mmCIF file of C-alpha atoms and ligand atoms in Angstrom:
data_model
loop_
_atom_site.group_PDB
_atom_site.id
_atom_site.type_symbol
_atom_site.label_atom_id
_atom_site.label_comp_id
_atom_site.label_asym_id
_atom_site.label_seq_id
_atom_site.Cartn_x
_atom_site.Cartn_y
_atom_site.Cartn_z
ATOM 1 C CA MET A 1237 92.863 102.146 83.826
ATOM 2 C CA THR A 1238 95.209 99.195 84.384
ATOM 3 C CA ASP A 1239 98.270 101.391 84.486
ATOM 4 C CA LEU A 1240 96.934 103.431 87.412
ATOM 5 C CA VAL A 1241 95.537 100.401 89.211
ATOM 6 C CA ASP A 1242 98.938 98.713 88.895
ATOM 7 C CA ARG A 1243 100.496 101.573 90.841
ATOM 8 C CA LEU A 1244 98.169 101.293 93.805
ATOM 9 C CA ALA A 1245 99.856 100.245 97.048
ATOM 10 C CA ILE A 1246 97.996 100.679 100.329
ATOM 11 C CA GLU A 1247 99.489 100.779 103.797
ATOM 12 C CA VAL A 1248 97.429 98.923 106.402
ATOM 13 C CA PRO A 1249 97.547 99.863 110.090
ATOM 14 C CA SER A 1250 98.746 97.265 112.598
ATOM 15 C CA TRP A 1251 96.043 98.422 115.022
ATOM 16 C CA ALA A 1252 93.248 97.357 112.672
ATOM 17 C CA PHE A 1253 94.025 93.728 113.548
ATOM 18 C CA GLY A 1254 93.750 94.120 117.312
ATOM 19 C CA ASN A 1255 90.495 94.236 119.221
ATOM 20 C CA SER A 1256 88.942 97.623 119.213
ATOM 21 C CA GLY A 1257 85.799 99.309 120.381
ATOM 22 C CA THR A 1258 84.272 102.424 121.784
ATOM 23 C CA ARG A 1259 84.377 103.970 125.235
ATOM 24 C CA PHE A 1260 81.318 101.804 125.958
ATOM 25 C CA LYS A 1261 82.730 98.389 125.154
ATOM 26 C CA VAL A 1262 85.604 96.606 123.488
ATOM 27 C CA PHE A 1263 84.434 93.257 122.109
ATOM 28 C CA GLY A 1264 86.978 90.481 122.060
ATOM 29 C CA SER A 1265 87.254 88.268 119.014
ATOM 30 C CA PRO A 1266 88.863 84.858 118.600
ATOM 31 C CA GLY A 1267 92.140 84.789 116.706
ATOM 32 C CA THR A 1268 93.141 88.312 117.701
ATOM 33 C CA PRO A 1269 96.903 88.843 117.451
ATOM 34 C CA ARG A 1270 98.821 88.694 120.720
ATOM 35 C CA THR A 1271 102.027 90.166 119.344
ATOM 36 C CA VAL A 1272 103.237 92.627 116.732
ATOM 37 C CA GLN A 1273 104.446 89.669 114.707
ATOM 38 C CA GLU A 1274 100.931 88.231 114.600
ATOM 39 C CA LYS A 1275 99.513 91.580 113.468
ATOM 40 C CA ILE A 1276 102.078 91.630 110.664
ATOM 41 C CA ALA A 1277 101.184 88.064 109.700
ATOM 42 C CA ASP A 1278 97.525 89.118 109.390
ATOM 43 C CA ALA A 1279 98.488 92.132 107.309
ATOM 44 C CA ALA A 1280 100.545 89.865 105.049
ATOM 45 C CA MET A 1281 97.442 87.719 104.569
ATOM 46 C CA VAL A 1282 95.537 90.800 103.347
ATOM 47 C CA HIS A 1283 98.312 91.376 100.816
ATOM 48 C CA ARG A 1284 98.352 87.741 99.749
ATOM 49 C CA MET A 1285 94.606 87.828 99.048
ATOM 50 C CA THR A 1286 94.564 91.177 97.216
ATOM 51 C CA GLY A 1287 98.052 92.172 96.018
ATOM 52 C CA LEU A 1288 97.197 95.650 97.290
ATOM 53 C CA ALA A 1289 98.672 95.963 100.761
ATOM 54 C CA PRO A 1290 102.458 95.571 100.718
ATOM 55 C CA VAL A 1291 103.144 97.835 103.704
ATOM 56 C CA VAL A 1292 102.170 97.768 107.400
ATOM 57 C CA ALA A 1293 102.149 100.907 109.558
ATOM 58 C CA LEU A 1294 103.195 100.621 113.196
ATOM 59 C CA HIS A 1295 102.092 102.555 116.282
ATOM 60 C CA ILE A 1296 104.602 103.173 119.081
ATOM 61 C CA PRO A 1297 104.473 102.075 121.885
ATOM 62 C CA TRP A 1298 101.639 99.666 120.934
ATOM 63 C CA ASP A 1299 104.037 97.879 118.568
ATOM 64 C CA ARG A 1300 107.167 98.062 120.675
ATOM 65 C CA VAL A 1301 109.696 95.238 120.217
ATOM 66 C CA GLU A 1302 113.307 94.704 121.230
ATOM 67 C CA ASP A 1303 114.742 94.330 117.767
ATOM 68 C CA TYR A 1304 113.200 96.325 114.905
ATOM 69 C CA GLY A 1305 115.759 95.054 112.412
ATOM 70 C CA ALA A 1306 114.570 91.525 113.145
ATOM 71 C CA LEU A 1307 110.946 92.669 112.853
ATOM 72 C CA ARG A 1308 111.721 94.134 109.453
ATOM 73 C CA SER A 1309 113.219 90.836 108.279
ATOM 74 C CA TYR A 1310 110.254 88.956 109.700
ATOM 75 C CA ALA A 1311 107.864 91.202 107.731
ATOM 76 C CA ARG A 1312 109.916 90.860 104.551
ATOM 77 C CA ASP A 1313 109.885 87.087 104.832
ATOM 78 C CA LEU A 1314 106.096 87.332 104.806
ATOM 79 C CA GLY A 1315 106.163 89.618 101.753
ATOM 80 C CA VAL A 1316 105.464 92.992 103.372
ATOM 81 C CA GLU A 1317 107.472 96.050 104.443
ATOM 82 C CA LEU A 1318 107.220 98.100 107.608
ATOM 83 C CA GLY A 1319 105.867 101.554 106.860
ATOM 84 C CA THR A 1320 104.816 104.693 108.675
ATOM 85 C CA ILE A 1321 105.703 104.984 112.338
ATOM 86 C CA ASN A 1322 102.821 106.587 114.257
ATOM 87 C CA SER A 1323 103.726 108.294 117.505
ATOM 88 C CA ASN A 1324 101.518 108.158 120.573
ATOM 89 C CA THR A 1325 101.406 110.979 123.104
ATOM 90 C CA PHE A 1326 97.820 110.455 124.154
ATOM 91 C CA GLN A 1327 97.871 107.615 126.651
ATOM 92 C CA ASP A 1328 100.014 108.925 129.455
ATOM 93 C CA ASP A 1329 98.877 110.884 132.516
ATOM 94 C CA ASP A 1330 101.568 113.477 131.870
ATOM 95 C CA TYR A 1331 99.746 114.502 128.698
ATOM 96 C CA LYS A 1332 96.468 115.402 130.356
ATOM 97 C CA PHE A 1333 96.902 119.071 129.369
ATOM 98 C CA GLY A 1334 98.855 118.502 126.189
ATOM 99 C CA SER A 1335 102.082 117.003 124.881
ATOM 100 C CA LEU A 1336 104.043 118.991 122.287
ATOM 101 C CA THR A 1337 102.065 122.089 123.325
ATOM 102 C CA HIS A 1338 102.286 121.588 127.102
ATOM 103 C CA LEU A 1339 103.163 124.588 129.275
ATOM 104 C CA ASP A 1340 105.619 122.541 131.340
ATOM 105 C CA PRO A 1341 108.950 122.210 129.477
ATOM 106 C CA LYS A 1342 109.563 118.821 131.149
ATOM 107 C CA VAL A 1343 106.381 117.349 129.653
ATOM 108 C CA ARG A 1344 107.155 118.910 126.274
ATOM 109 C CA ARG A 1345 110.629 117.396 126.416
ATOM 110 C CA LYS A 1346 109.184 113.983 127.236
ATOM 111 C CA ALA A 1347 106.846 114.208 124.224
ATOM 112 C CA ILE A 1348 109.689 115.380 121.972
ATOM 113 C CA ASP A 1349 111.905 112.532 123.215
ATOM 114 C CA HIS A 1350 109.176 110.033 122.356
ATOM 115 C CA HIS A 1351 109.279 111.305 118.780
ATOM 116 C CA LEU A 1352 113.072 111.097 118.694
ATOM 117 C CA ALA A 1353 112.771 107.487 119.857
ATOM 118 C CA CYS A 1354 110.313 106.926 116.994
ATOM 119 C CA ILE A 1355 112.898 108.316 114.548
ATOM 120 C CA GLU A 1356 115.427 105.832 115.960
ATOM 121 C CA ILE A 1357 112.935 103.060 115.281
ATOM 122 C CA MET A 1358 112.412 104.370 111.741
ATOM 123 C CA ASN A 1359 116.162 104.111 111.164
ATOM 124 C CA GLN A 1360 115.942 100.425 112.001
ATOM 125 C CA THR A 1361 112.699 99.582 110.235
ATOM 126 C CA GLY A 1362 113.619 101.555 107.111
ATOM 127 C CA SER A 1363 110.443 103.607 107.479
ATOM 128 C CA ARG A 1364 110.204 106.896 105.660
ATOM 129 C CA ASP A 1365 107.413 108.628 107.567
ATOM 130 C CA LEU A 1366 106.939 109.762 111.154
ATOM 131 C CA LYS A 1367 103.252 110.493 111.522
ATOM 132 C CA ILE A 1368 102.208 112.785 114.326
ATOM 133 C CA TRP A 1369 98.646 113.005 115.488
ATOM 134 C CA LEU A 1370 98.176 114.977 118.697
ATOM 135 C CA ALA A 1371 95.346 114.739 121.178
ATOM 136 C CA ASP A 1372 96.375 118.216 122.362
ATOM 137 C CA GLY A 1373 93.673 120.806 122.775
ATOM 138 C CA THR A 1374 91.321 122.392 125.285
ATOM 139 C CA ASN A 1375 87.773 121.717 126.417
ATOM 140 C CA TYR A 1376 86.682 125.190 127.456
ATOM 141 C CA PRO A 1377 87.100 128.693 126.089
ATOM 142 C CA GLY A 1378 89.757 130.427 128.130
ATOM 143 C CA GLN A 1379 91.313 127.167 129.318
ATOM 144 C CA GLY A 1380 94.490 127.732 127.328
ATOM 145 C CA ASP A 1381 96.211 130.436 125.357
ATOM 146 C CA ILE A 1382 95.620 129.534 121.723
ATOM 147 C CA ARG A 1383 98.622 131.493 120.421
ATOM 148 C CA GLY A 1384 100.987 130.280 123.122
ATOM 149 C CA ARG A 1385 100.037 126.694 122.351
ATOM 150 C CA GLN A 1386 100.710 127.239 118.619
ATOM 151 C CA ASP A 1387 104.115 128.746 119.420
ATOM 152 C CA ARG A 1388 105.099 125.849 121.667
ATOM 153 C CA LEU A 1389 103.880 123.384 119.047
ATOM 154 C CA ALA A 1390 106.035 125.098 116.416
ATOM 155 C CA ASP A 1391 109.071 124.899 118.709
ATOM 156 C CA SER A 1392 108.537 121.238 119.538
ATOM 157 C CA LEU A 1393 107.988 120.279 115.904
ATOM 158 C CA ALA A 1394 111.142 122.137 114.883
ATOM 159 C CA THR A 1395 113.155 120.171 117.467
ATOM 160 C CA ILE A 1396 111.768 116.895 116.130
ATOM 161 C CA TYR A 1397 112.197 117.915 112.487
ATOM 162 C CA ALA A 1398 115.871 118.682 113.114
ATOM 163 C CA GLN A 1399 116.385 114.940 113.737
ATOM 164 C CA ILE A 1400 114.454 113.738 110.675
ATOM 165 C CA GLY A 1401 116.890 112.022 108.271
ATOM 166 C CA PRO A 1402 117.409 113.079 104.649
ATOM 167 C CA GLN A 1403 115.232 110.211 103.399
ATOM 168 C CA GLN A 1404 112.579 110.680 106.075
ATOM 169 C CA ARG A 1405 109.543 112.902 106.451
ATOM 170 C CA LEU A 1406 107.550 114.408 109.287
ATOM 171 C CA VAL A 1407 103.822 114.031 108.575
ATOM 172 C CA LEU A 1408 101.413 116.118 110.637
ATOM 173 C CA GLU A 1409 97.795 114.955 110.934
ATOM 174 C CA TYR A 1410 94.951 117.334 111.708
ATOM 175 C CA LYS A 1411 91.633 116.667 113.409
ATOM 176 C CA LEU A 1412 88.728 118.998 114.049
ATOM 177 C CA PHE A 1413 87.843 117.765 117.529
ATOM 178 C CA GLU A 1414 88.189 114.868 119.949
ATOM 179 C CA PRO A 1415 89.426 114.128 122.496
ATOM 180 C CA ALA A 1416 89.576 117.895 123.004
ATOM 181 C CA MET A 1417 86.074 119.257 122.644
ATOM 182 C CA TYR A 1418 86.470 123.014 122.274
ATOM 183 C CA MET A 1419 89.687 123.381 120.325
ATOM 184 C CA THR A 1420 92.351 121.043 119.074
ATOM 185 C CA ASP A 1421 95.813 122.443 118.424
ATOM 186 C CA VAL A 1422 95.944 121.078 114.872
ATOM 187 C CA PRO A 1423 92.281 121.254 113.874
ATOM 188 C CA ASP A 1424 92.440 121.701 110.116
ATOM 189 C CA TRP A 1425 94.576 121.480 106.991
ATOM 190 C CA GLY A 1426 95.365 125.190 107.145
ATOM 191 C CA THR A 1427 96.979 124.857 110.573
ATOM 192 C CA ALA A 1428 98.800 121.683 109.602
ATOM 193 C CA TYR A 1429 100.003 123.382 106.421
ATOM 194 C CA ALA A 1430 101.129 126.493 108.302
ATOM 195 C CA GLN A 1431 103.044 124.399 110.838
ATOM 196 C CA VAL A 1432 104.772 122.091 108.350
ATOM 197 C CA SER A 1433 105.574 124.873 105.897
ATOM 198 C CA THR A 1434 107.781 126.629 108.405
ATOM 199 C CA LEU A 1435 109.666 123.387 109.095
ATOM 200 C CA GLY A 1436 110.886 122.574 105.620
ATOM 201 C CA GLU A 1437 110.464 120.431 102.536
ATOM 202 C CA ARG A 1438 110.316 117.105 104.297
ATOM 203 C CA ALA A 1439 107.418 118.117 106.489
ATOM 204 C CA VAL A 1440 104.004 117.381 105.002
ATOM 205 C CA VAL A 1441 100.345 116.971 105.926
ATOM 206 C CA CYS A 1442 98.293 113.823 106.591
ATOM 207 C CA LEU A 1443 94.641 113.992 105.591
ATOM 208 C CA ASP A 1444 92.464 111.629 107.625
ATOM 209 C CA THR A 1445 89.132 111.455 105.806
ATOM 210 C CA GLY A 1446 87.224 111.178 109.102
ATOM 211 C CA HIS A 1447 88.594 114.357 110.644
ATOM 212 C CA HIS A 1448 86.409 117.062 109.091
ATOM 213 C CA ALA A 1449 83.144 118.763 109.819
ATOM 214 C CA PRO A 1450 80.124 117.192 108.094
ATOM 215 C CA GLY A 1451 79.734 118.483 104.559
ATOM 216 C CA THR A 1452 83.402 119.456 104.126
ATOM 217 C CA ASN A 1453 84.552 119.249 100.522
ATOM 218 C CA ILE A 1454 87.509 116.934 101.146
ATOM 219 C CA GLU A 1455 88.505 116.599 97.490
ATOM 220 C CA PHE A 1456 89.077 120.347 97.435
ATOM 221 C CA ILE A 1457 91.585 119.999 100.273
ATOM 222 C CA VAL A 1458 93.237 117.132 98.390
ATOM 223 C CA ALA A 1459 93.534 119.269 95.262
ATOM 224 C CA GLN A 1460 94.930 122.212 97.195
ATOM 225 C CA LEU A 1461 97.501 120.269 99.225
ATOM 226 C CA LEU A 1462 98.704 118.378 96.149
ATOM 227 C CA ARG A 1463 98.989 121.687 94.293
ATOM 228 C CA LEU A 1464 101.147 122.998 97.105
ATOM 229 C CA GLY A 1465 103.268 119.824 97.207
ATOM 230 C CA LYS A 1466 102.291 119.260 100.826
ATOM 231 C CA LEU A 1467 99.969 116.247 100.842
ATOM 232 C CA GLY A 1468 102.104 113.543 102.443
ATOM 233 C CA SER A 1469 99.580 110.865 103.230
ATOM 234 C CA PHE A 1470 96.005 109.768 103.679
ATOM 235 C CA ASP A 1471 94.422 108.046 106.611
ATOM 236 C CA PHE A 1472 91.471 106.493 104.801
ATOM 237 C CA ASN A 1473 88.289 105.541 106.625
ATOM 238 C CA SER A 1474 84.567 106.358 106.580
ATOM 239 C CA ARG A 1475 82.493 108.477 108.859
ATOM 240 C CA PHE A 1476 78.804 109.055 109.353
ATOM 241 C CA TYR A 1477 78.891 111.304 112.411
ATOM 242 C CA ALA A 1478 82.355 111.836 113.853
ATOM 243 C CA ASP A 1479 85.701 110.018 113.773
ATOM 244 C CA ASP A 1480 83.934 106.710 113.147
ATOM 245 C CA ASP A 1481 86.942 104.899 111.619
ATOM 246 C CA LEU A 1482 84.645 102.684 109.540
ATOM 247 C CA ILE A 1483 85.630 100.812 106.395
ATOM 248 C CA VAL A 1484 86.763 103.268 103.719
ATOM 249 C CA GLY A 1485 84.164 103.796 101.030
ATOM 250 C CA ALA A 1486 81.413 102.267 103.176
ATOM 251 C CA ALA A 1487 79.652 105.508 104.091
ATOM 252 C CA ASP A 1488 80.141 107.454 100.879
ATOM 253 C CA PRO A 1489 81.751 105.691 97.904
ATOM 254 C CA PHE A 1490 81.122 108.745 95.722
ATOM 255 C CA GLN A 1491 83.228 110.886 98.047
ATOM 256 C CA LEU A 1492 86.042 108.332 97.849
ATOM 257 C CA PHE A 1493 85.735 108.435 94.048
ATOM 258 C CA ARG A 1494 85.923 112.240 94.035
ATOM 259 C CA ILE A 1495 88.979 112.182 96.294
ATOM 260 C CA LEU A 1496 90.729 109.655 94.051
ATOM 261 C CA VAL A 1497 89.929 111.717 90.954
ATOM 262 C CA GLU A 1498 91.871 114.567 92.576
ATOM 263 C CA VAL A 1499 94.673 112.226 93.609
ATOM 264 C CA ILE A 1500 95.118 111.205 89.969
ATOM 265 C CA ARG A 1501 94.683 114.781 88.700
ATOM 266 C CA GLY A 1502 97.299 116.033 91.172
ATOM 267 C CA GLY A 1503 99.878 113.373 90.260
ATOM 268 C CA GLY A 1504 99.451 111.543 93.560
ATOM 269 C CA LEU A 1505 100.048 108.172 91.913
ATOM 270 C CA ALA A 1506 103.143 109.203 89.985
ATOM 271 C CA ALA A 1507 106.240 107.217 90.889
ATOM 272 C CA ASP A 1508 107.915 110.230 92.517
ATOM 273 C CA SER A 1509 104.849 111.629 94.306
ATOM 274 C CA GLY A 1510 105.641 110.212 97.747
ATOM 275 C CA LEU A 1511 101.955 110.176 98.662
ATOM 276 C CA ALA A 1512 101.252 107.377 101.157
ATOM 277 C CA LEU A 1513 97.777 105.869 100.915
ATOM 278 C CA MET A 1514 97.134 104.518 104.379
ATOM 279 C CA LEU A 1515 94.090 103.093 106.108
ATOM 280 C CA ASP A 1516 93.271 104.249 109.622
ATOM 281 C CA GLN A 1517 90.413 102.064 110.713
ATOM 282 C CA CYS A 1518 89.248 100.146 113.746
ATOM 283 C CA HIS A 1519 87.029 97.129 113.309
ATOM 284 C CA ASN A 1520 84.818 97.112 116.377
ATOM 285 C CA ILE A 1521 82.248 94.472 115.463
ATOM 286 C CA GLU A 1522 83.253 93.116 112.063
ATOM 287 C CA ALA A 1523 85.936 90.507 111.394
ATOM 288 C CA LYS A 1524 89.287 92.224 111.146
ATOM 289 C CA ILE A 1525 91.172 90.550 108.300
ATOM 290 C CA PRO A 1526 88.145 90.483 105.950
ATOM 291 C CA GLY A 1527 87.462 94.060 107.085
ATOM 292 C CA GLN A 1528 90.888 95.089 105.815
ATOM 293 C CA ILE A 1529 90.471 93.037 102.633
ATOM 294 C CA ARG A 1530 87.164 94.795 101.918
ATOM 295 C CA SER A 1531 88.797 98.156 102.650
ATOM 296 C CA VAL A 1532 91.675 97.833 100.215
ATOM 297 C CA LEU A 1533 89.296 96.479 97.564
ATOM 298 C CA ASN A 1534 87.051 99.521 98.050
ATOM 299 C CA VAL A 1535 89.986 101.841 97.401
ATOM 300 C CA GLN A 1536 90.973 99.831 94.344
ATOM 301 C CA GLU A 1537 87.430 99.860 92.998
ATOM 302 C CA MET A 1538 86.997 103.608 93.319
ATOM 303 C CA LEU A 1539 90.468 104.213 91.910
ATOM 304 C CA ALA A 1540 89.611 102.069 88.876
ATOM 305 C CA ARG A 1541 86.437 104.095 88.335
ATOM 306 C CA ALA A 1542 88.340 107.358 88.739
ATOM 307 C CA ALA A 1543 90.884 106.129 86.202
ATOM 308 C CA LEU A 1544 88.063 105.690 83.687
ATOM 309 C CA LEU A 1545 87.197 109.379 83.755
ATOM 310 C CA ASP A 1546 87.246 110.620 80.159
ATOM 311 C CA ILE A 1547 89.453 113.656 80.697
ATOM 312 C CA GLU A 1548 89.316 114.767 77.071
ATOM 313 C CA SER A 1549 85.509 114.932 76.977
ATOM 314 C CA LEU A 1550 85.438 116.438 80.452
ATOM 315 C CA THR A 1551 87.875 119.189 79.498
ATOM 316 C CA ALA A 1552 85.972 119.924 76.282
ATOM 317 C CA ALA A 1553 82.699 120.242 78.201
ATOM 318 C CA GLN A 1554 84.337 122.402 80.879
ATOM 319 C CA GLU A 1555 85.904 124.696 78.297
ATOM 320 C CA SER A 1556 82.667 125.167 76.393
ATOM 321 C CA GLY A 1557 80.731 125.897 79.578
ATOM 322 C CA ASP A 1558 78.588 122.788 79.118
ATOM 323 C CA VAL A 1559 77.758 122.174 82.737
ATOM 324 C CA LEU A 1560 75.490 119.180 82.303
ATOM 325 C CA THR A 1561 77.767 117.303 79.899
ATOM 326 C CA ALA A 1562 80.740 117.884 82.214
ATOM 327 C CA ASN A 1563 78.807 116.520 85.150
ATOM 328 C CA GLY A 1564 77.475 113.659 82.990
ATOM 329 C CA VAL A 1565 80.996 112.613 81.960
ATOM 330 C CA PHE A 1566 82.062 112.681 85.616
ATOM 331 C CA MET A 1567 79.076 110.580 86.722
ATOM 332 C CA ASP A 1568 79.556 108.069 83.879
ATOM 333 C CA ALA A 1569 82.927 107.123 85.310
ATOM 334 C CA PHE A 1570 81.517 106.850 88.814
ATOM 335 C CA TYR A 1571 78.604 104.644 87.730
ATOM 336 C CA THR A 1572 80.761 102.183 85.764
ATOM 337 C CA ASP A 1573 80.887 98.751 87.355
ATOM 338 C CA VAL A 1574 84.568 97.807 87.335
ATOM 339 C CA ARG A 1575 84.266 94.655 89.428
ATOM 340 C CA PRO A 1576 84.511 92.164 86.523
ATOM 341 C CA ARG A 1577 87.593 93.970 85.178
ATOM 342 C CA LEU A 1578 89.225 93.938 88.593
ATOM 343 C CA ALA A 1579 88.495 90.231 88.979
ATOM 344 C CA ARG A 1580 90.333 89.722 85.661
ATOM 345 C CA TRP A 1581 93.144 92.021 86.843
ATOM 346 C CA ARG A 1582 93.579 89.740 89.851
ATOM 347 C CA ALA A 1583 93.383 86.512 87.854
ATOM 348 C CA GLU A 1584 96.069 87.788 85.473
ATOM 349 C CA ARG A 1585 98.370 88.346 88.438
ATOM 350 C CA GLY A 1586 97.794 84.986 90.054
ATOM 351 C CA LEU A 1587 95.621 86.480 92.798
ATOM 352 C CA PRO A 1588 92.237 85.140 93.899
ATOM 353 C CA GLU A 1589 89.459 86.576 91.713
ATOM 354 C CA ASP A 1590 87.287 86.947 94.807
ATOM 355 C CA PRO A 1591 89.573 87.787 97.750
ATOM 356 C CA MET A 1592 86.783 87.738 100.357
ATOM 357 C CA ALA A 1593 85.729 84.216 99.321
ATOM 358 C CA ALA A 1594 89.341 83.100 99.039
ATOM 359 C CA TYR A 1595 90.043 84.244 102.586
ATOM 360 C CA ALA A 1596 86.952 82.457 103.888
ATOM 361 C CA ALA A 1597 88.094 79.267 102.141
ATOM 362 C CA SER A 1598 91.749 79.588 103.149
ATOM 363 C CA GLY A 1599 91.477 78.055 106.613
ATOM 364 C CA TYR A 1600 93.600 80.905 108.003
ATOM 365 C CA GLN A 1601 90.878 82.161 110.339
ATOM 366 C CA ALA A 1602 90.295 78.714 111.874
ATOM 367 C CA ARG A 1603 94.029 78.279 112.344
ATOM 368 C CA ILE A 1604 94.603 81.584 114.147
ATOM 369 C CA GLU A 1605 91.512 81.042 116.300
ATOM 370 C CA ALA A 1606 92.935 77.696 117.427
ATOM 371 C CA GLU A 1607 96.478 78.970 117.881
ATOM 372 C CA ARG A 1608 96.023 82.376 119.432
ATOM 373 C CA VAL A 1609 94.552 82.026 122.833
ATOM 374 C CA GLY A 1610 94.239 85.216 124.905
ATOM 375 C CA GLY A 1611 94.606 87.803 122.130
ATOM 376 C CA THR A 1612 95.136 91.359 123.252
ATOM 377 C CA GLN A 1613 92.626 94.129 123.510
ATOM 378 C CA SER A 1614 93.631 97.183 121.540
ATOM 379 C CA SER A 1615 95.380 99.911 123.417
ATOM 380 C CA TRP A 1616 92.418 102.179 122.653
ATOM 381 C CA GLY A 1617 90.196 100.306 125.077
ATOM 382 C CA ALA A 1618 92.876 99.637 127.667
HETATM 383 C C1 AOS B 1879 93.146 109.822 115.683
HETATM 384 O O1 AOS B 1879 91.968 110.172 115.657
HETATM 385 C C2 AOS B 1879 93.932 109.703 114.502
HETATM 386 O O2 AOS B 1879 93.138 109.299 113.419
HETATM 387 C C3 AOS B 1879 95.293 109.033 114.522
HETATM 388 O O3 AOS B 1879 95.726 108.707 113.235
HETATM 389 C C4 AOS B 1879 95.492 107.889 115.484
HETATM 390 O O4 AOS B 1879 96.823 107.815 115.791
HETATM 391 C C5 AOS B 1879 95.062 106.561 114.972
HETATM 392 O O5 AOS B 1879 93.694 106.572 114.792
HETATM 393 C C6 AOS B 1879 95.455 105.428 115.882
HETATM 394 O O6 AOS B 1879 94.401 104.696 116.314
HETATM 395 ZN ZN1 ZN B 1880 94.193 109.068 111.569
HETATM 396 ZN ZN1 ZN B 1881 91.037 109.587 113.713
#
């Protein structure tokens, strides 16, 4: 168990530390970061409390700064690295009818150029991954030509991919619906896989756990994409109804366990796997830093349980057609309480045994609430 838990490194999203909300209301909260640097400082605090979050993902242009080299040094001084660069082609009037799929070559060019600018940033931050999530799609049958949109998407992605460096990757995220209601241009893993496969080896798929229809067997998709060598990253979160972006493992810890079983089975934690385990969450009403601490602990807890799976007994039961024993072995691992072991794991590494309590006692929250007056609302609600 310890060996696998030792390998766990989770990337936290910068946007989880800003104020966030729904289309109905964005609630402000004291201590909210006003700058990218303050978001990184909060992320570093999550790492300091847990030892699990050494990387921070950025979103461009939300996290735009003059000097990314300096931002990288700033992050390193706080003990974290800059990670995935997430592009944003969903908050500009020009993209009303699409970005990389748009009929107008000028708009497509603008969206492509944004991604090339993101690659420039990656060169300065040392980031490996350019993650593309598109809001492109249509609201009504007949509104757009499905095939034409796929062709334009393929062209645009190929232009971007041509600029991806030898150590970099293009990661394409899929989403069933929203903001487009009838059809999104990258709705599922099959489409994402088809698009990235034609690009080349350094183009892979991002699986956001909140982006599927209810009842989808997500661990199957994990198994398949890992089998094909095309699972590049996760955006972890929880959903009850739609793209809820709730704390990972909150809605369905058993699903998270099943996903992590497949991650281990598929070699996703091997040193050379390249799989990025990222959170993509927005804390609308809960406190943000403890929300991220709880999130990374949830992943660690379910990973530790998955690591306890007795593969030998499971394989024996599977091979002898013993359905109930196989399922029993699987459930035994899931039902094992690993919290005391993980508290020991932390103590042995000089980390707080109880990170939530340690954060509450740290005084950090009171300090940022006093210092940061006029924190920014997230770009989502803007
Ligand atoms: C949107 O639904 C996606 O999950 C993206 O990953 C998005 O860029 C991210 O949620 C930023 O808030
Ligand atoms: Zn996502
Ligand atoms: Zn999402």
